[in-house]
Amino acid sequence: VTGRVFLVGAGPGAPDLLTLRAARLLAGADIVFHDALVHPDTLALADRAEKVAVGKRCGRHSTAQAFINKRLVDAARKHTVVVRLKGGDPTLFGRAQEEIDALRAAGIPFEVVPGVTAALAAAAELGVSLTRRGVSRNVAFATPRVGDGEAASDWVAAIAAADIGAIYMGVGEAAAIADALLARGKRPSLPVVAVENASLPGARRWTTTLGELTRLADEAFAGPVVLLLGEALAAAPADSDRVRTAFLETAEAHLLRAAV
Ligand SMILES: C[S@@+](CC[C@H](N)C(=O)[O-])C[C@H]1O[C@@H](n2cnc3c(N)ncnc32)[C@H](O)[C@@H]1O
């Protein structure tokens, strides 16, 4: 058999932010290779699949990318439906292109299924619009993190120029981010919000400014954090003021499974 590999976005964490297409693919998958941050209820949708953790978590042990690429190719030669489940959207900071290149080189058909990326879940968490008439007309996604053998991109210029900057994998480098952006002329009072565990019940936020961002280094974060910067964030209240709808309970997850 030559199966098909689906690079599927699992969304930011809450299982009911998964797309229906992703849910259907999980229900029909023979094997699922998943990241560490994927919610157990999401994985449970793949009830007949073999599940393989190829966990990638900042600062923790992660499976080498070349090995993951090879496992995807091998799996497609054995199974019909292979799902590579990635947090958020697969095409943002998920090393999807390396997997796509390996699949193309091996002649394995693949499809990408988009997911809700962390920055969008964070904006939803805050109840603010990323674009706003007269204030914000563009959004830049960036990370200061540079992988092995990778050239540094000028993420500072991109974020400095953007009306809204969304910084992934940056919380550990908050001081360096603040210094770099202040040196590019961003003002110290620029609003910044750090959102941890966006979309999940344990979501937390820190509303601060670029000048005070260094203080984030003193905070203990247990979950993933995305930083949003920009004038439009001035509208974000310091505390959560939105009504949170509890995400799918297990019983409802069964209903979803029946629906797909
Ligand atoms: C390896 S990147 C993967 C990003 C993912 N592909 C996406 O589209 O969201 C992991 C980073 O995404 C951000 N992130 C992922 N899930 C998050 C969440 N629920 N809340 C806040 N940040 C999150 C954090 O910056 C984390 O360090």
Coordinates of C-alpha atoms and ligand atoms in Angstrom, one line a residue:
V1 CA 0.0 0.0 0.0
T2 CA 0.9 3.6 -0.4
G3 CA -1.1 5.5 2.1
R4 CA -1.6 9.2 2.4
V5 CA -0.1 11.4 5.1
F6 CA -2.3 14.1 6.6
L7 CA -0.4 17.0 8.3
V8 CA -3.2 18.0 10.6
G9 CA -3.6 21.0 12.9
A10 CA -4.8 20.1 16.3
G11 CA -5.6 23.7 17.3
P12 CA -4.3 25.5 20.3
G13 CA -5.4 23.0 23.0
A14 CA -9.2 22.9 23.5
P15 CA -10.3 19.8 21.8
D16 CA -13.5 21.4 20.4
L17 CA -11.3 23.9 18.4
L18 CA -10.4 21.0 16.1
T19 CA -11.8 21.2 12.6
L20 CA -14.4 18.7 11.5
R21 CA -12.0 17.5 8.8
A22 CA -9.4 16.8 11.4
A23 CA -11.9 15.0 13.6
R24 CA -13.0 12.8 10.6
L25 CA -9.4 12.0 9.7
L26 CA -8.5 11.1 13.3
A27 CA -11.6 8.8 13.5
G28 CA -10.4 7.0 10.3
A29 CA -6.6 7.0 11.0
D30 CA -4.6 3.9 11.1
I31 CA -1.7 5.6 12.9
V32 CA -1.2 9.0 14.5
F33 CA 2.1 10.7 15.2
H34 CA 1.4 13.4 17.6
D35 CA 3.1 16.3 19.4
A36 CA 3.4 16.5 23.2
L37 CA 0.9 19.3 23.6
V38 CA -2.1 17.6 21.9
H39 CA -5.0 17.3 24.3
P40 CA -5.9 13.7 25.4
D41 CA -9.6 14.2 24.3
T42 CA -8.4 15.0 20.8
L43 CA -6.2 11.9 20.6
A44 CA -9.2 9.9 21.9
L45 CA -11.0 10.6 18.6
A46 CA -8.4 8.4 16.9
D47 CA -9.8 5.4 18.7
R48 CA -8.7 2.7 16.3
A49 CA -5.3 4.2 15.5
E50 CA -1.9 3.3 16.9
K51 CA -0.6 6.5 18.6
V52 CA 3.0 7.5 18.5
A53 CA 4.2 10.4 20.6
V54 CA 7.0 12.3 18.8
G55 CA 6.8 14.9 21.4
K56 CA 8.3 18.3 20.7
R57 CA 8.3 20.6 23.7
C58 CA 10.6 23.5 24.1
G59 CA 13.6 22.6 26.3
R60 CA 12.5 19.0 26.7
H61 CA 13.6 15.8 24.9
S62 CA 12.3 15.7 21.4
T63 CA 12.5 13.1 18.6
A64 CA 15.0 14.1 16.0
Q65 CA 13.2 15.6 12.9
A66 CA 15.0 13.3 10.4
F67 CA 13.7 10.3 12.4
I68 CA 10.1 11.6 12.3
N69 CA 10.4 12.2 8.6
K70 CA 11.5 8.6 8.1
R71 CA 8.8 7.2 10.3
L72 CA 6.1 9.1 8.3
V73 CA 7.4 7.7 5.0
D74 CA 7.7 4.1 6.4
A75 CA 4.1 4.4 7.9
A76 CA 2.7 5.4 4.6
R77 CA 4.1 2.3 3.0
K78 CA 2.2 0.2 5.6
H79 CA -1.0 2.1 6.3
T80 CA -3.7 3.8 4.4
V81 CA -4.4 6.8 6.6
V82 CA -1.4 8.3 8.4
V83 CA -2.0 11.4 10.5
R84 CA 0.7 13.7 11.7
L85 CA -1.0 15.8 14.3
K86 CA 0.6 19.1 15.3
G87 CA -0.3 21.7 17.8
G88 CA -2.0 24.8 16.4
D89 CA -1.6 25.1 12.6
P90 CA 0.9 22.7 11.1
T91 CA 2.5 25.4 8.9
L92 CA 3.5 27.8 11.7
F93 CA 6.6 26.9 13.6
G94 CA 5.9 23.2 13.3
R95 CA 8.7 22.1 10.9
A96 CA 6.0 21.0 8.5
Q97 CA 8.1 21.8 5.4
E98 CA 10.8 19.3 6.4
E99 CA 8.1 16.6 6.6
I100 CA 6.5 17.8 3.3
D101 CA 9.9 17.7 1.6
A102 CA 10.6 14.2 2.8
L103 CA 7.1 12.9 1.7
R104 CA 7.5 14.5 -1.7
A105 CA 11.0 13.0 -2.2
A106 CA 9.5 9.6 -1.3
G107 CA 6.5 10.0 -3.7
I108 CA 4.0 9.8 -0.8
P109 CA 0.8 11.8 -1.3
F110 CA 0.0 14.2 1.5
E111 CA -2.5 16.8 2.5
V112 CA -2.3 19.7 5.0
V113 CA -5.3 20.4 7.2
P114 CA -5.1 23.8 8.9
G115 CA -5.7 24.4 12.5
V116 CA -6.3 27.4 14.8
T117 CA -2.9 28.8 15.6
A118 CA -2.0 29.9 19.2
A119 CA -1.9 33.7 18.4
L120 CA -5.6 33.6 17.2
A121 CA -6.6 31.6 20.3
A122 CA -4.8 34.2 22.4
A123 CA -6.7 37.1 20.8
A124 CA -9.9 35.2 21.4
E125 CA -8.9 34.7 25.0
L126 CA -8.4 38.4 25.4
G127 CA -11.6 39.4 23.5
V128 CA -9.7 41.8 21.3
S129 CA -9.6 42.1 17.5
L130 CA -6.2 41.8 16.0
T131 CA -7.1 44.2 13.2
R132 CA -8.9 47.4 14.1
R133 CA -9.9 50.3 11.9
G134 CA -7.4 53.1 12.3
V135 CA -5.1 51.1 14.6
S136 CA -4.0 47.8 13.2
R137 CA -4.0 46.5 9.6
N138 CA -1.4 43.8 9.7
V139 CA -0.2 41.0 12.0
A140 CA 3.3 39.4 12.0
F141 CA 3.9 35.9 13.4
A142 CA 7.5 35.5 14.5
T143 CA 9.8 33.6 16.8
P144 CA 13.2 34.6 18.1
R145 CA 14.2 31.0 18.5
V146 CA 16.8 29.8 16.0
G147 CA 17.1 26.1 15.3
D148 CA 20.3 24.1 14.8
G149 CA 22.1 25.2 11.6
E150 CA 19.4 27.7 10.8
A151 CA 20.2 31.3 9.9
A152 CA 18.6 33.9 12.1
S153 CA 15.8 35.8 10.2
D154 CA 15.3 39.4 11.0
W155 CA 12.3 38.8 13.3
V156 CA 13.0 42.0 15.1
A157 CA 12.5 44.1 12.0
A158 CA 9.3 42.2 11.2
I159 CA 7.8 42.6 14.7
A160 CA 8.9 46.3 14.9
A161 CA 7.2 47.1 11.6
A162 CA 4.0 45.2 12.4
D163 CA 0.8 46.7 13.9
I164 CA 0.4 43.5 15.9
G165 CA 3.3 41.2 16.6
A166 CA 2.7 37.6 17.7
I167 CA 5.8 36.1 19.2
Y168 CA 6.0 32.3 19.6
M169 CA 8.5 30.5 21.8
G170 CA 9.7 33.8 23.1
V171 CA 8.8 34.0 26.8
G172 CA 12.2 32.7 27.9
E173 CA 13.8 35.5 25.9
A174 CA 11.6 38.3 27.1
A175 CA 14.4 40.6 28.1
A176 CA 16.3 40.2 24.8
I177 CA 13.0 40.8 22.9
A178 CA 12.3 44.0 24.8
D179 CA 15.9 45.3 24.3
A180 CA 15.9 44.5 20.6
L181 CA 12.5 46.2 20.0
L182 CA 13.3 49.3 22.1
A183 CA 16.6 49.6 20.2
R184 CA 14.5 49.7 17.0
G185 CA 12.6 52.6 18.4
K186 CA 9.4 50.9 19.7
R187 CA 8.2 52.9 22.7
P188 CA 8.4 51.5 26.2
S189 CA 4.6 52.0 26.8
L190 CA 3.7 49.7 23.9
P191 CA 1.0 47.3 25.2
V192 CA 2.1 43.7 25.5
V193 CA 0.1 40.7 26.6
A194 CA 1.5 37.3 27.4
V195 CA -1.2 34.5 27.1
E196 CA -0.5 31.1 28.6
N197 CA -2.5 28.0 27.7
A198 CA -4.8 30.0 25.4
S199 CA -8.1 28.2 24.8
L200 CA -7.7 25.8 27.8
P201 CA -9.3 26.1 31.2
G202 CA -6.0 27.0 32.8
A203 CA -5.5 30.0 30.5
R204 CA -3.7 33.0 32.2
R205 CA -2.7 36.4 30.9
W206 CA -0.1 39.1 31.9
T207 CA -0.9 42.6 30.6
T208 CA 2.2 44.6 30.6
T209 CA 4.3 47.0 28.4
L210 CA 7.4 46.6 26.3
G211 CA 9.4 48.6 29.0
E212 CA 8.2 46.2 31.7
L213 CA 8.4 43.0 29.7
T214 CA 11.7 41.9 31.3
R215 CA 9.7 41.2 34.5
L216 CA 8.1 38.2 32.7
A217 CA 11.4 36.4 33.3
D218 CA 10.3 36.2 37.0
E219 CA 7.1 34.4 36.2
A220 CA 6.8 30.7 36.4
F221 CA 5.0 29.4 33.3
A222 CA 3.9 25.8 33.2
G223 CA 2.2 25.9 29.8
P224 CA 3.0 27.3 26.4
V225 CA 3.0 31.1 26.1
V226 CA 2.4 33.5 23.2
L227 CA 3.2 37.2 23.3
L228 CA 1.0 39.7 21.5
L229 CA 2.4 43.3 21.1
G230 CA 0.7 46.3 19.6
E231 CA -1.4 49.4 20.2
A232 CA -4.6 47.4 19.6
L233 CA -3.8 45.4 22.7
A234 CA -4.5 48.5 24.8
A235 CA -8.2 47.3 24.5
A236 CA -7.4 44.0 26.3
P237 CA -8.6 44.1 29.9
A238 CA -6.1 42.9 32.5
D239 CA -8.4 40.2 33.8
S240 CA -10.5 37.7 32.0
D241 CA -13.9 39.3 31.5
R242 CA -15.4 36.9 29.0
V243 CA -17.8 34.1 29.7
R244 CA -16.0 30.9 29.1
T245 CA -18.0 28.1 27.6
A246 CA -16.8 24.8 29.0
F247 CA -15.3 22.8 26.2
L248 CA -16.6 19.5 25.2
E249 CA -17.1 17.1 28.1
T250 CA -16.3 13.5 27.4
A251 CA -20.0 12.7 26.7
E252 CA -20.1 15.5 24.1
A253 CA -16.9 14.2 22.6
H254 CA -18.7 11.0 21.9
L255 CA -21.5 12.9 20.2
L256 CA -18.9 14.6 18.0
R257 CA -17.4 11.2 17.2
A258 CA -20.9 10.0 16.2
A259 CA -21.3 13.1 14.0
V260 CA -18.1 12.4 12.1
Ligands
LIG1 C1 6.6 24.8 18.3 S1 5.5 26.2 18.4 C2 4.1 25.5 17.5 C3 3.1 26.5 17.1 C4 1.8 25.9 16.5 N1 2.1 25.3 15.3 C5 0.7 26.9 16.4 O1 0.3 27.2 15.2 O2 0.2 27.5 17.4 C6 5.0 26.1 20.1 C7 4.7 27.5 20.6 O3 3.4 27.9 20.3 C8 2.8 28.7 21.3 N2 1.6 28.1 21.8 C9 1.1 26.8 21.4 N3 0.0 26.6 22.0 C10 -0.3 27.6 22.8 C11 -1.4 28.0 23.7 N4 -2.4 27.2 23.9 N5 -1.3 29.2 24.4 C12 -0.3 30.0 24.2 N6 0.7 29.8 23.4 C13 0.7 28.6 22.7 C14 3.9 28.9 22.3 O4 4.6 30.1 22.0 C15 4.7 27.7 22.1 O5 6.0 27.9 22.6

